[in-house]
Short mmCIF file of C-alpha atoms in Angstrom, two decimals:
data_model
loop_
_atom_site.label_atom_id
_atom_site.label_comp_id
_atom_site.label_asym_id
_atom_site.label_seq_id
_atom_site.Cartn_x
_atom_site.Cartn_y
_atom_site.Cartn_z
CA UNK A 23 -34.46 20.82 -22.41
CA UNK A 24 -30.67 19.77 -23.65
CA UNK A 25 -29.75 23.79 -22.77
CA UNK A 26 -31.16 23.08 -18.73
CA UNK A 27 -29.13 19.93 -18.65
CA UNK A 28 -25.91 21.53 -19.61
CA UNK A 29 -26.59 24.57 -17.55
CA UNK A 30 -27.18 21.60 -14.52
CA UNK A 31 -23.63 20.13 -15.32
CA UNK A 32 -21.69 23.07 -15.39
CA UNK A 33 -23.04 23.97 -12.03
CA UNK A 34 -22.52 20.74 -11.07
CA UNK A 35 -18.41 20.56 -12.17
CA UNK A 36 -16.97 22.98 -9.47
CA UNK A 37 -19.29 21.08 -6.92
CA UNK A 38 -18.01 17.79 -8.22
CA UNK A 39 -14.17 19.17 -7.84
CA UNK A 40 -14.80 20.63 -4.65
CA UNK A 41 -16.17 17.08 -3.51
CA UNK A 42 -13.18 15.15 -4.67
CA UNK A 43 -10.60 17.68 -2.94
CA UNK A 44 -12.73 16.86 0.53
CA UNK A 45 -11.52 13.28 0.50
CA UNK A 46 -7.91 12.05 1.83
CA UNK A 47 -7.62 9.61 -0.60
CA UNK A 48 -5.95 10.24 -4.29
CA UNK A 49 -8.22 10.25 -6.96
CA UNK A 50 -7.41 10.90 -10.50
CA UNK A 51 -9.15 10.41 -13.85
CA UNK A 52 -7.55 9.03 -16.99
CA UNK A 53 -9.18 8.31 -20.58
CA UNK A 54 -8.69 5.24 -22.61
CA UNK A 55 -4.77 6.25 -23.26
CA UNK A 56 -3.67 7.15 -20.26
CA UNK A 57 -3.72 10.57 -20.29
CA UNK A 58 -4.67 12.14 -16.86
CA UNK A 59 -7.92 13.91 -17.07
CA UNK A 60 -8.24 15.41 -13.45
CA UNK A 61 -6.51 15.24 -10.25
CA UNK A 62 -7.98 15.78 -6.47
CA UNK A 63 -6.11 17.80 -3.99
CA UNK A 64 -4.85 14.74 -1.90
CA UNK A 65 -3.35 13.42 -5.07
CA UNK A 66 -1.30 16.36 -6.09
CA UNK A 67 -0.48 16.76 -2.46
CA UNK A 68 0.57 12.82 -2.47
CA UNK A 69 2.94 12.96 -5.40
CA UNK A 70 4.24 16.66 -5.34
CA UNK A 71 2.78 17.01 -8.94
CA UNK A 72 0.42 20.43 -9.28
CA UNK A 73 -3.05 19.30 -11.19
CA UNK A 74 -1.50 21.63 -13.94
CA UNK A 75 1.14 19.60 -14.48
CA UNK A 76 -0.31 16.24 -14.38
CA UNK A 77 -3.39 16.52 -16.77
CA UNK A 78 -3.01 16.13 -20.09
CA UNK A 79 0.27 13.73 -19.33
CA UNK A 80 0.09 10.02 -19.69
CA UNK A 81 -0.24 8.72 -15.63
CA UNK A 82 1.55 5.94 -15.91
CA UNK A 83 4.46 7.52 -17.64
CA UNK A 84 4.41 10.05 -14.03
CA UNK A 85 3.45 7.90 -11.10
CA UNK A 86 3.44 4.18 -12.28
CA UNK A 87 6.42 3.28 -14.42
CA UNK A 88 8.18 0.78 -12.05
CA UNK A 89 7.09 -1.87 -10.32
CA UNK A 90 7.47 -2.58 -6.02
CA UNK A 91 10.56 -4.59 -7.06
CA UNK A 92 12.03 -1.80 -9.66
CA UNK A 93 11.31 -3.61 -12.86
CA UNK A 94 9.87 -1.62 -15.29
CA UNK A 95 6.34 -1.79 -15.55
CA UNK A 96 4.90 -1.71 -19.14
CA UNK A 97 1.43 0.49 -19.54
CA UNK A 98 -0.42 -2.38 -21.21
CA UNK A 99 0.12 -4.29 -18.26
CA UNK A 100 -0.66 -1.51 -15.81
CA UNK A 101 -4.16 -2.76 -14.15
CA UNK A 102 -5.31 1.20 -14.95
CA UNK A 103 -4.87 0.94 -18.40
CA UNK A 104 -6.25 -2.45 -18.67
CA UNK A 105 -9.36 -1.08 -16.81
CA UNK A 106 -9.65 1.30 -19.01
CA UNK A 107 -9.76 -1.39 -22.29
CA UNK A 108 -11.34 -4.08 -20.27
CA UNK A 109 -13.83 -2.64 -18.10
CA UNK A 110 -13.53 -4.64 -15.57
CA UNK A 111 -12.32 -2.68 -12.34
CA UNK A 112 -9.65 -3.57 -10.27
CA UNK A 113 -8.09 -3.39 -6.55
CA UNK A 114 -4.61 -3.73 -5.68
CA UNK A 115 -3.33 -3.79 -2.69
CA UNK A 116 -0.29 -3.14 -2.70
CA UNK A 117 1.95 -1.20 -5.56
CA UNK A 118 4.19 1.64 -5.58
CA UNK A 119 4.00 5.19 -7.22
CA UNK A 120 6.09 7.59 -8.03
CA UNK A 121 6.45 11.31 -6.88
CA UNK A 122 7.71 14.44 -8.51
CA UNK A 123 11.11 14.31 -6.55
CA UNK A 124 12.00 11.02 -8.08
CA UNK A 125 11.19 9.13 -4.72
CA UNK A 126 7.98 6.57 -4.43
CA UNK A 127 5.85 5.36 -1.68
CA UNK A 128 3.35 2.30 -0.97
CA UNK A 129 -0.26 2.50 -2.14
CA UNK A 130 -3.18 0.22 -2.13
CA UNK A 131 -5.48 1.54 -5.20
CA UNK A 132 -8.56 0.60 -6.78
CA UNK A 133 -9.69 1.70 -10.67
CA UNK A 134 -12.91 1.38 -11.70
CA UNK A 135 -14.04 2.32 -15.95
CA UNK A 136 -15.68 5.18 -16.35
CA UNK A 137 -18.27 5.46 -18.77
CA UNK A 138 -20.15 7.52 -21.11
CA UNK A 139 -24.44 7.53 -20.94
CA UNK A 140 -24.58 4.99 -23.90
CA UNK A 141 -22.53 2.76 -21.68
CA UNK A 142 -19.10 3.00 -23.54
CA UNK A 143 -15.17 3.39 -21.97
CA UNK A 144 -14.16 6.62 -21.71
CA UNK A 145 -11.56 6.13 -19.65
CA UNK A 146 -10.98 5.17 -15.70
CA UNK A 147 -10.91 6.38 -12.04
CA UNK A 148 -7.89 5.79 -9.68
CA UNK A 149 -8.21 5.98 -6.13
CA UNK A 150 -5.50 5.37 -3.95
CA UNK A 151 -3.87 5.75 -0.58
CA UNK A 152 -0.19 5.74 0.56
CA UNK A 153 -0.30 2.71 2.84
CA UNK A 154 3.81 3.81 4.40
CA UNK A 155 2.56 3.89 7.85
CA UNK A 156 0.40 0.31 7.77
CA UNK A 157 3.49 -0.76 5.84
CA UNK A 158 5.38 0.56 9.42
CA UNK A 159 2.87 -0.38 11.85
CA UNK A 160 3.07 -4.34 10.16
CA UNK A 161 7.27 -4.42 10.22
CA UNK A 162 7.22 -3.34 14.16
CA UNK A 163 4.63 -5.40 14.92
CA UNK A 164 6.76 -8.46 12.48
CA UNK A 165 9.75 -6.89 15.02
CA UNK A 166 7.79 -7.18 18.09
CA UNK A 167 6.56 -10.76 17.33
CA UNK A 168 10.30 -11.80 16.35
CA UNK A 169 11.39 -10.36 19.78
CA UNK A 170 8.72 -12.29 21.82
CA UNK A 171 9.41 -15.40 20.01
CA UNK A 172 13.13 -15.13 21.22
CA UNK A 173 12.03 -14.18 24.77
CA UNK A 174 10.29 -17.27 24.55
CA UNK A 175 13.05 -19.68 23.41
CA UNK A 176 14.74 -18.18 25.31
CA UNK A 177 12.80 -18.82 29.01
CA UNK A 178 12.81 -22.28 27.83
CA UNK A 179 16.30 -22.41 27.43
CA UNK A 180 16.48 -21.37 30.89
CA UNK A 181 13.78 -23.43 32.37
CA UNK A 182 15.60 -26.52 30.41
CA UNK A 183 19.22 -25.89 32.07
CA UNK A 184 17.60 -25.22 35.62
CA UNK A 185 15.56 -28.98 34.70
CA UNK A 186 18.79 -29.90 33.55
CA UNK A 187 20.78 -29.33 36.34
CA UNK A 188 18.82 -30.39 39.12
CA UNK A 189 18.77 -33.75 37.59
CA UNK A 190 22.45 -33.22 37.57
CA UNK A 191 22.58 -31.96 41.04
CA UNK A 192 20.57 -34.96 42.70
CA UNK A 193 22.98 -37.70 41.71
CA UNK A 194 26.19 -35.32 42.24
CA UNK A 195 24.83 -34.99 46.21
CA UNK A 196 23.97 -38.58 46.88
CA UNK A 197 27.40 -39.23 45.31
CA UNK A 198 29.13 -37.11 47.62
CA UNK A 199 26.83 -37.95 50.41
CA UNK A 200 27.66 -41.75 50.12
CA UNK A 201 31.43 -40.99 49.17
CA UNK A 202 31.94 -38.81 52.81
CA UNK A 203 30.09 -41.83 54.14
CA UNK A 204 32.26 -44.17 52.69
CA UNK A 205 35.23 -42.26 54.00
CA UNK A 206 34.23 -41.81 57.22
CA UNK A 207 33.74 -45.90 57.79
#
């Protein structure tokens, strides 16, 4: 019985690996350190790191170090690693991670534990997306909505000095009216 159910699961790997490289999204695996355990296609194609050169290196030392504002970010506050000790999963929307070339993008991820069949941490499952064109999409529509406010103020700058002057306009004509009246008696 134990020698079908390992025969199952190592027909089942490839089809698990093949699954993973399907989806657009980065997913990776990490145990309880850190230490990257697998890597989809979208991820290595993400971050410019090869699978090869990613597994068996601690993640957050590759793709998380910094945080969005460039402070360092410390891997017992990284919400991976405390997944991984916590078991609680996490989503965050927005972050930053790091690629090969020393540049970094936006992501939104989400890591979940992953456990072993008598229930215990073995380590955790990233999944993220690089969120740059949302991120785009939101500053030209910010842009678009700043422009349209200033259209706005000003029309009714406009529509004030027209109001304006036509209540300046009425009294300037009756003056001169009664003034060329005044001159011709």
């Amino acid at each position: 019985h134990k020698r079908k159910l390992l025969k199952a699961k190592t027909r089942q790997e490839p089809q698990h690996l093949l699954n993973l490289n399907t989806v657009a999204d980065g997913i990776s695996g990490v145990d309880r350190e850190g230490t990257s355990t697998f890597v989809n296609r979208a991820m290595a194609e993400m971050t410019g790191w090869r699978a090869e050169e990613v597994v068996g290196r601690n993640q957050h030392e590759l793709l998380h170090h910094t945080r969005s504002d460039g402070s360092p970010f410390p891997a017992q506050e990284c919400p991976v690693y405390r997944s991984c000790q916590d078991g609680k999963a996490r989503h965050i929307p927005e972050d930053r991670f790091w690629r090969k070339d020393g540049s970094h993008f936006p992501v939104e991820y989400a890591c979940s534990p992953l456990r072993d069949d008598s229930g215990g941490i073995v380590g955790g499952v990233v999944v993220f997306r690089d969120i740059s064109e949302r991120q785009h999409s939101e500053e030209a529509s910010r842009l678009h909505q700043l422009e349209l406010a200033h259209r706005d103020r000003l029309n009714t700058l406009g529509e004030m000095a027209a109001g304006i002057a036509h209540e300046i306009n009425q009294p300037l004509t009756a003056i001169a009216s009664n003034a060329q009246a005044c001159i011709r008696l």
